[in-house]
CSV table of C-alpha atoms in Angstrom, one decimal:
chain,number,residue,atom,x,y,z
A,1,UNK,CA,100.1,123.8,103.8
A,2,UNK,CA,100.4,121.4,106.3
A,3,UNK,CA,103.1,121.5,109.2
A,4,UNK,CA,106.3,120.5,108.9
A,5,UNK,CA,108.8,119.1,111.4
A,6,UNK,CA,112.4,119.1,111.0
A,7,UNK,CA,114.2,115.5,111.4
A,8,UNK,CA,117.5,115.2,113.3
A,9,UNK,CA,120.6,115.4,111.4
A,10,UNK,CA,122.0,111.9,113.0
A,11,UNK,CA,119.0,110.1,111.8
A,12,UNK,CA,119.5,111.7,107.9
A,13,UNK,CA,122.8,110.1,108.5
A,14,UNK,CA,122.1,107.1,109.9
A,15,UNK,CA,119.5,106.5,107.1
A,16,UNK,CA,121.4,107.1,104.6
A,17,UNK,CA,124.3,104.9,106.2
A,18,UNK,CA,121.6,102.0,106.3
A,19,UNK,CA,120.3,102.6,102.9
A,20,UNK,CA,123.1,102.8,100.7
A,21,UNK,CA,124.5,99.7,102.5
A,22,UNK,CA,121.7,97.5,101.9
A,23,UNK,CA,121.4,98.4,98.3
A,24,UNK,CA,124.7,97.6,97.7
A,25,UNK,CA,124.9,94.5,99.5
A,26,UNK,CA,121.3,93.1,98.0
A,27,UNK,CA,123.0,94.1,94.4
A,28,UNK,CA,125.9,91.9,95.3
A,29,UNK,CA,123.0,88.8,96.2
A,30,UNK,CA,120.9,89.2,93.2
A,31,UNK,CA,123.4,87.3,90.4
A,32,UNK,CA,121.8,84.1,89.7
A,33,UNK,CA,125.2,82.9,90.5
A,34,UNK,CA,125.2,84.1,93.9
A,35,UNK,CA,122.2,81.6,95.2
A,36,UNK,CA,123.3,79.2,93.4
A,37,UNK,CA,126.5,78.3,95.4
A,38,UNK,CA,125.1,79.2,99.1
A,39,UNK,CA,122.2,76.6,97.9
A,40,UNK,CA,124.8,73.8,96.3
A,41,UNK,CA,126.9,74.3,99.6
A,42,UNK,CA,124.4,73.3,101.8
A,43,UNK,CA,122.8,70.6,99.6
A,44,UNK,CA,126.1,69.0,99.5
A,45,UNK,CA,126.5,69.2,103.2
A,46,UNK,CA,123.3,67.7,103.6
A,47,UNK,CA,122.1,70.9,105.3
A,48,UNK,CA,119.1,71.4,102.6
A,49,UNK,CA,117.3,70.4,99.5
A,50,UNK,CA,120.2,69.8,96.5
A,51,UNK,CA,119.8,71.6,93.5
A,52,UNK,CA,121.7,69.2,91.5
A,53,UNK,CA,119.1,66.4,92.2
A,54,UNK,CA,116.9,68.3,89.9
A,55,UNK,CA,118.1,67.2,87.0
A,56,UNK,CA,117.1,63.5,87.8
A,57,UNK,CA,113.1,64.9,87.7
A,58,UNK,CA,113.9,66.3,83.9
A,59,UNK,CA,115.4,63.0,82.9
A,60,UNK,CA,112.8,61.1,84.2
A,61,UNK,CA,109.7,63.4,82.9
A,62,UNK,CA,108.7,64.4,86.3
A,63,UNK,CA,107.6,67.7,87.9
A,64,UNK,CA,110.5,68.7,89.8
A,65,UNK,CA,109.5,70.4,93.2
A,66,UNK,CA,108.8,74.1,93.0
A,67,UNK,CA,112.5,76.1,94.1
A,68,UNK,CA,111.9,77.0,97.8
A,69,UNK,CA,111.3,80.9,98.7
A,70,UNK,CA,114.8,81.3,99.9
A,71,UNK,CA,116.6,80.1,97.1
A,72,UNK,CA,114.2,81.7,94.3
A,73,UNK,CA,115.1,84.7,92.4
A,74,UNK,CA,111.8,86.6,93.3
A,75,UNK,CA,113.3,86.9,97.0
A,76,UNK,CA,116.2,88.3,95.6
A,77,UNK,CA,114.8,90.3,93.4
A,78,UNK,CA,112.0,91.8,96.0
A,79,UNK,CA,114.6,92.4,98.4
A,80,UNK,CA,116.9,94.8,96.2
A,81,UNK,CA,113.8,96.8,94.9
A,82,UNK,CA,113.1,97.4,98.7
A,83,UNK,CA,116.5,98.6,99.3
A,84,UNK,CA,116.3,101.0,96.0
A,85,UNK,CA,112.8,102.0,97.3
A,86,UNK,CA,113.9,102.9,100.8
A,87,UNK,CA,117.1,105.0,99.3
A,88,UNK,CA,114.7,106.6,97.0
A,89,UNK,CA,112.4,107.9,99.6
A,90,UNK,CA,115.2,109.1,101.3
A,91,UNK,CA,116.3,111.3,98.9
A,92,UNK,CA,112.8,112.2,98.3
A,93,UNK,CA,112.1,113.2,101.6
A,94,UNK,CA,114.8,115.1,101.9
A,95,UNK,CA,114.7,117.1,99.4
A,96,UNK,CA,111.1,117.7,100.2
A,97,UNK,CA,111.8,118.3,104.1
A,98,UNK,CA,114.5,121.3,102.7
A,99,UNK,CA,111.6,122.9,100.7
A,100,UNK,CA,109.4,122.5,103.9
A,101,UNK,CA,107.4,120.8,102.1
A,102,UNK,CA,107.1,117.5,103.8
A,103,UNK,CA,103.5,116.8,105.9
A,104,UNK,CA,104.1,114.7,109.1
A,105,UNK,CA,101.2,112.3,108.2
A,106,UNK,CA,103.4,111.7,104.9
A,107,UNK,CA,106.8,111.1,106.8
A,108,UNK,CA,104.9,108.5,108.9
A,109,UNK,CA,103.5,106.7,106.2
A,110,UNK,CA,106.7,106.5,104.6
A,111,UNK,CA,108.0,105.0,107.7
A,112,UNK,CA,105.1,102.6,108.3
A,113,UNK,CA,105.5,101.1,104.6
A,114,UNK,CA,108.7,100.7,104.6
A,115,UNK,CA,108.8,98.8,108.3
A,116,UNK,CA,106.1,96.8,106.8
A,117,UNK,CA,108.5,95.8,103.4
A,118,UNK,CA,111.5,95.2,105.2
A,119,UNK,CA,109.3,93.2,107.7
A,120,UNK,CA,108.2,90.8,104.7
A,121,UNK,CA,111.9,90.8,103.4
A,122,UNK,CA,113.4,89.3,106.9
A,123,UNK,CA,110.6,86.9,107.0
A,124,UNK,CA,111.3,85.3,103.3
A,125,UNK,CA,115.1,86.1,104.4
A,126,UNK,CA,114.5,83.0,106.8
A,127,UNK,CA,112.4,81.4,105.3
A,128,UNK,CA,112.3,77.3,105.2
A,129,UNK,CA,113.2,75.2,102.7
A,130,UNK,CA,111.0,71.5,103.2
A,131,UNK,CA,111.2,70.3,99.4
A,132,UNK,CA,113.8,67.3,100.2
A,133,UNK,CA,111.8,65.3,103.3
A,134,UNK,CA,115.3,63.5,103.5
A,135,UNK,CA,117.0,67.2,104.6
A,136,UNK,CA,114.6,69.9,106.1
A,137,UNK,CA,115.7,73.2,107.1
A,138,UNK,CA,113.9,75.3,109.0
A,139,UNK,CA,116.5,78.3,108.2
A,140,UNK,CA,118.9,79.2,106.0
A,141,UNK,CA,122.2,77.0,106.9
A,142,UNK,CA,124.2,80.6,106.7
A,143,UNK,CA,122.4,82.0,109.3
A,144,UNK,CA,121.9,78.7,111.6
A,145,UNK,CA,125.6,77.1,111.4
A,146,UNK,CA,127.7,80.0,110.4
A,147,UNK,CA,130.1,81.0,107.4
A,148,UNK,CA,132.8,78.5,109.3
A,149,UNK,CA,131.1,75.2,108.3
A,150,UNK,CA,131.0,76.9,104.3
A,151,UNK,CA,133.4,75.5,101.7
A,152,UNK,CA,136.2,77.6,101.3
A,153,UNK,CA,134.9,78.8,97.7
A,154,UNK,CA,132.1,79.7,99.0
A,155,UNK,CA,132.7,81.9,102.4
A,156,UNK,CA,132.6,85.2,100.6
A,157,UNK,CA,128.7,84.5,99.8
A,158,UNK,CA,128.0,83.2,102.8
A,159,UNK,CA,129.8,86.4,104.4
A,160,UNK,CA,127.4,88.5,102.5
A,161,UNK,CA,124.3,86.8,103.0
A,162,UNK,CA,124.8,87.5,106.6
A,163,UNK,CA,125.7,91.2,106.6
A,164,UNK,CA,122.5,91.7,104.4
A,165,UNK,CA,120.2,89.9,106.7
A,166,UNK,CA,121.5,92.4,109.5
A,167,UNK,CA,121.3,95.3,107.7
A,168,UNK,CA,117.9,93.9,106.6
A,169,UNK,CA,117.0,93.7,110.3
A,170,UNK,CA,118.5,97.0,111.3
A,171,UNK,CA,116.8,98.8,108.4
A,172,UNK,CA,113.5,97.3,109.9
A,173,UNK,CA,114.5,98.7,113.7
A,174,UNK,CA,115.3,101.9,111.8
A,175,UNK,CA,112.0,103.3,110.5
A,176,UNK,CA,110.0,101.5,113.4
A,177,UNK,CA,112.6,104.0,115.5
A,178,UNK,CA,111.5,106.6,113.2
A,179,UNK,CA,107.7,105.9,114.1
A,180,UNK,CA,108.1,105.1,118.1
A,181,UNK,CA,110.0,108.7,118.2
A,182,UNK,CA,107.2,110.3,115.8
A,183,UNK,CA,104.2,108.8,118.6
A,184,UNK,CA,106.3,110.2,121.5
A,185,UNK,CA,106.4,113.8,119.7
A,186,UNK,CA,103.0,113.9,118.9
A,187,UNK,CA,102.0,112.6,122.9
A,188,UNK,CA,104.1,115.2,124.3
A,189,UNK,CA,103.2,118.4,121.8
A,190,UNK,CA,99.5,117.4,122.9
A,191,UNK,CA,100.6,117.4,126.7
A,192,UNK,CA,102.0,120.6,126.1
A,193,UNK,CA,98.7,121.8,124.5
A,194,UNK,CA,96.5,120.4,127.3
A,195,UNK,CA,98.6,122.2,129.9
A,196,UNK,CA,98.2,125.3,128.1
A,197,UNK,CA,94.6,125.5,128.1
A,198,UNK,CA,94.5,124.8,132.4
A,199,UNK,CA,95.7,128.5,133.2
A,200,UNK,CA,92.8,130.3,130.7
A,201,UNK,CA,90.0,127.9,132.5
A,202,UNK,CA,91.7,128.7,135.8
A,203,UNK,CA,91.3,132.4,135.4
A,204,UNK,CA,87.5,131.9,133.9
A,205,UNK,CA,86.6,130.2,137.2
A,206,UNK,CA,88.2,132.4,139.4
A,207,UNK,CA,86.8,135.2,137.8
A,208,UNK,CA,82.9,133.3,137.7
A,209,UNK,CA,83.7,132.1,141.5
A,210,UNK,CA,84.7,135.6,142.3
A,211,UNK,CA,81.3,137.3,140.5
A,212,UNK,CA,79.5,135.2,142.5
A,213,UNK,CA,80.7,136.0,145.9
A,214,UNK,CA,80.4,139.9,145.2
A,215,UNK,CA,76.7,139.4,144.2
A,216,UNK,CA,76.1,137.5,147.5
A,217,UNK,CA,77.6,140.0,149.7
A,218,UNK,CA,76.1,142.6,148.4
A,219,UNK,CA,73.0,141.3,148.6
A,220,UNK,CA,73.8,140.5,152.2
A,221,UNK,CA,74.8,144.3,152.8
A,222,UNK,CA,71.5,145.4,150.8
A,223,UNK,CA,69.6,143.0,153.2
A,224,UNK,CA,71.3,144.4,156.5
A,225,UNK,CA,70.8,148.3,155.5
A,226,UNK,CA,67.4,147.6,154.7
A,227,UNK,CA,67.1,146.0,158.7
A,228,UNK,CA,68.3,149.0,160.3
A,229,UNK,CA,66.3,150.8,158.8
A,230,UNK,CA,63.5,149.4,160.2
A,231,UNK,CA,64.3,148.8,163.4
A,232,UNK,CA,65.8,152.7,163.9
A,233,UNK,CA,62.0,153.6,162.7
A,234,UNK,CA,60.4,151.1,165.1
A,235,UNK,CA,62.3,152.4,168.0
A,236,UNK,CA,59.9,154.8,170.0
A,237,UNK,CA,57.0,157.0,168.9
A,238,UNK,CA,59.0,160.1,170.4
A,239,UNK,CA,62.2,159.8,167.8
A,240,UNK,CA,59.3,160.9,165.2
A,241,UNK,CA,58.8,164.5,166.2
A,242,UNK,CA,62.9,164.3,166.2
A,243,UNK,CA,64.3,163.5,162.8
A,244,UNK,CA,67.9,162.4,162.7
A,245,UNK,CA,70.2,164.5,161.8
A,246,UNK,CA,74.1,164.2,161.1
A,247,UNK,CA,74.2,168.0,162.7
A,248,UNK,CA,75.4,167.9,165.9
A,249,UNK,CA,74.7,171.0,168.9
């Protein structure tokens, strides 16, 4: 089985602060409804492209232009199925890191694919809207001028458009957290393993360095016995009628 690691209790929390919120406020965005007033708002104002100009391209058998990312259903539709994704793998992973069953390589691809979803979500988020030339915006009007310049009606949605883009954001700085801290782990536990194998290859070489010195001196002392030696022989032709002897008189 591959190893585990255990996750800190205040990121569990955290997460499943973050997730639960963002479901919940996506849910309240996805009503047809709900687009349709923060778009009418801001066409009225001037601020965008106005969805009540459309009807003039039905009455007049024309194409109307395509409905603009950010006020399309898909957006809001792709946006709460991230949400339920990333509150599914939470409980998933969970439940899976209580069994110790949960891989590290699996945790961090959890983590990267959801970084890159909620990545793509922020981008459509603020995403342009160019379909009336007369009235570009770049942004949504929500997140640009604030829920202050809304109609009164319509300051609720605006509200709530804003708190899911942060938590959208915030989700997004989550589980690239999540994979900064799980990079820094895996640095320092392979520090820690580097630094273990010095003292085993110090020891080796001491011991090799040592082996060596104690064949070269005694080879030196075998080389200086062997010396005397000869030169005691070579001393005088006398000292051969006299062996030595450690006997003393």
């Amino acid at each position: 089985m591959a190893p585990t690691h255990k996750t800190p209790f205040a990121l569990i929390l955290a997460e499943l602060a973050i997730s639960t919120t963002t479901v919940t406020l996506l849910s309240l965005m996805y009503p047809l409804e709900f687009r349709s007033r923060l778009w009418e708002n801001g066409g009225e104002q001037g601020w965008n492209s106005n969805p009540n100009k459309r009807i003039y391209y039905y009455a007049n058998h024309q194409e109307p232009p395509e409905v603009p990312l950010i006020w399309s259903q898909r957006l809001y539709t792709s946006n709460l199925a991230i949400a339920i994704l990333g509150l599914v793998v939470f409980f998933a992973r969970t439940a899976m890191s209580h069994l110790r069953y949960l891989p590290r390589y699996v945790n961090n691809i959890y983590d990267a694919i959801l970084l890159a979803l909620w990545a793509v979500s922020i981008a459509g988020q603020t995403s342009s809207d160019f379909t009336d030339p007369e009235h570009p915006s770049p942004h949504p009007w929500y997140l640009t001028r604030g829920c202050s310049a809304a109609w009164d009606r319509t300051q609720g949605y605006c509200q709530i458009a804003q708190a899911s883009f942060a938590m959208s954001v915030v989700a997004a700085i989550l589980y690239g957290a999540r994979l900064i801290r799980e990079a820094m782990l895996i640095a320092y536990e392979k520090g820690q393993r580097h630094q273990s194998r010095w003292p085993a290859q110090d020891v080796q070489e001491v011991e090799s360095m040592a082996g060596v010195y104690m064949d070269e001196e005694g080879e030196s002392e075998a080389e200086s016995t062997t010396k005397e030696d000869w030169q005691s022989m070579a001393l005088s032709p006398v000292l051969a009628f006299f062996p030595s002897s450690d006997n003393r008189w």
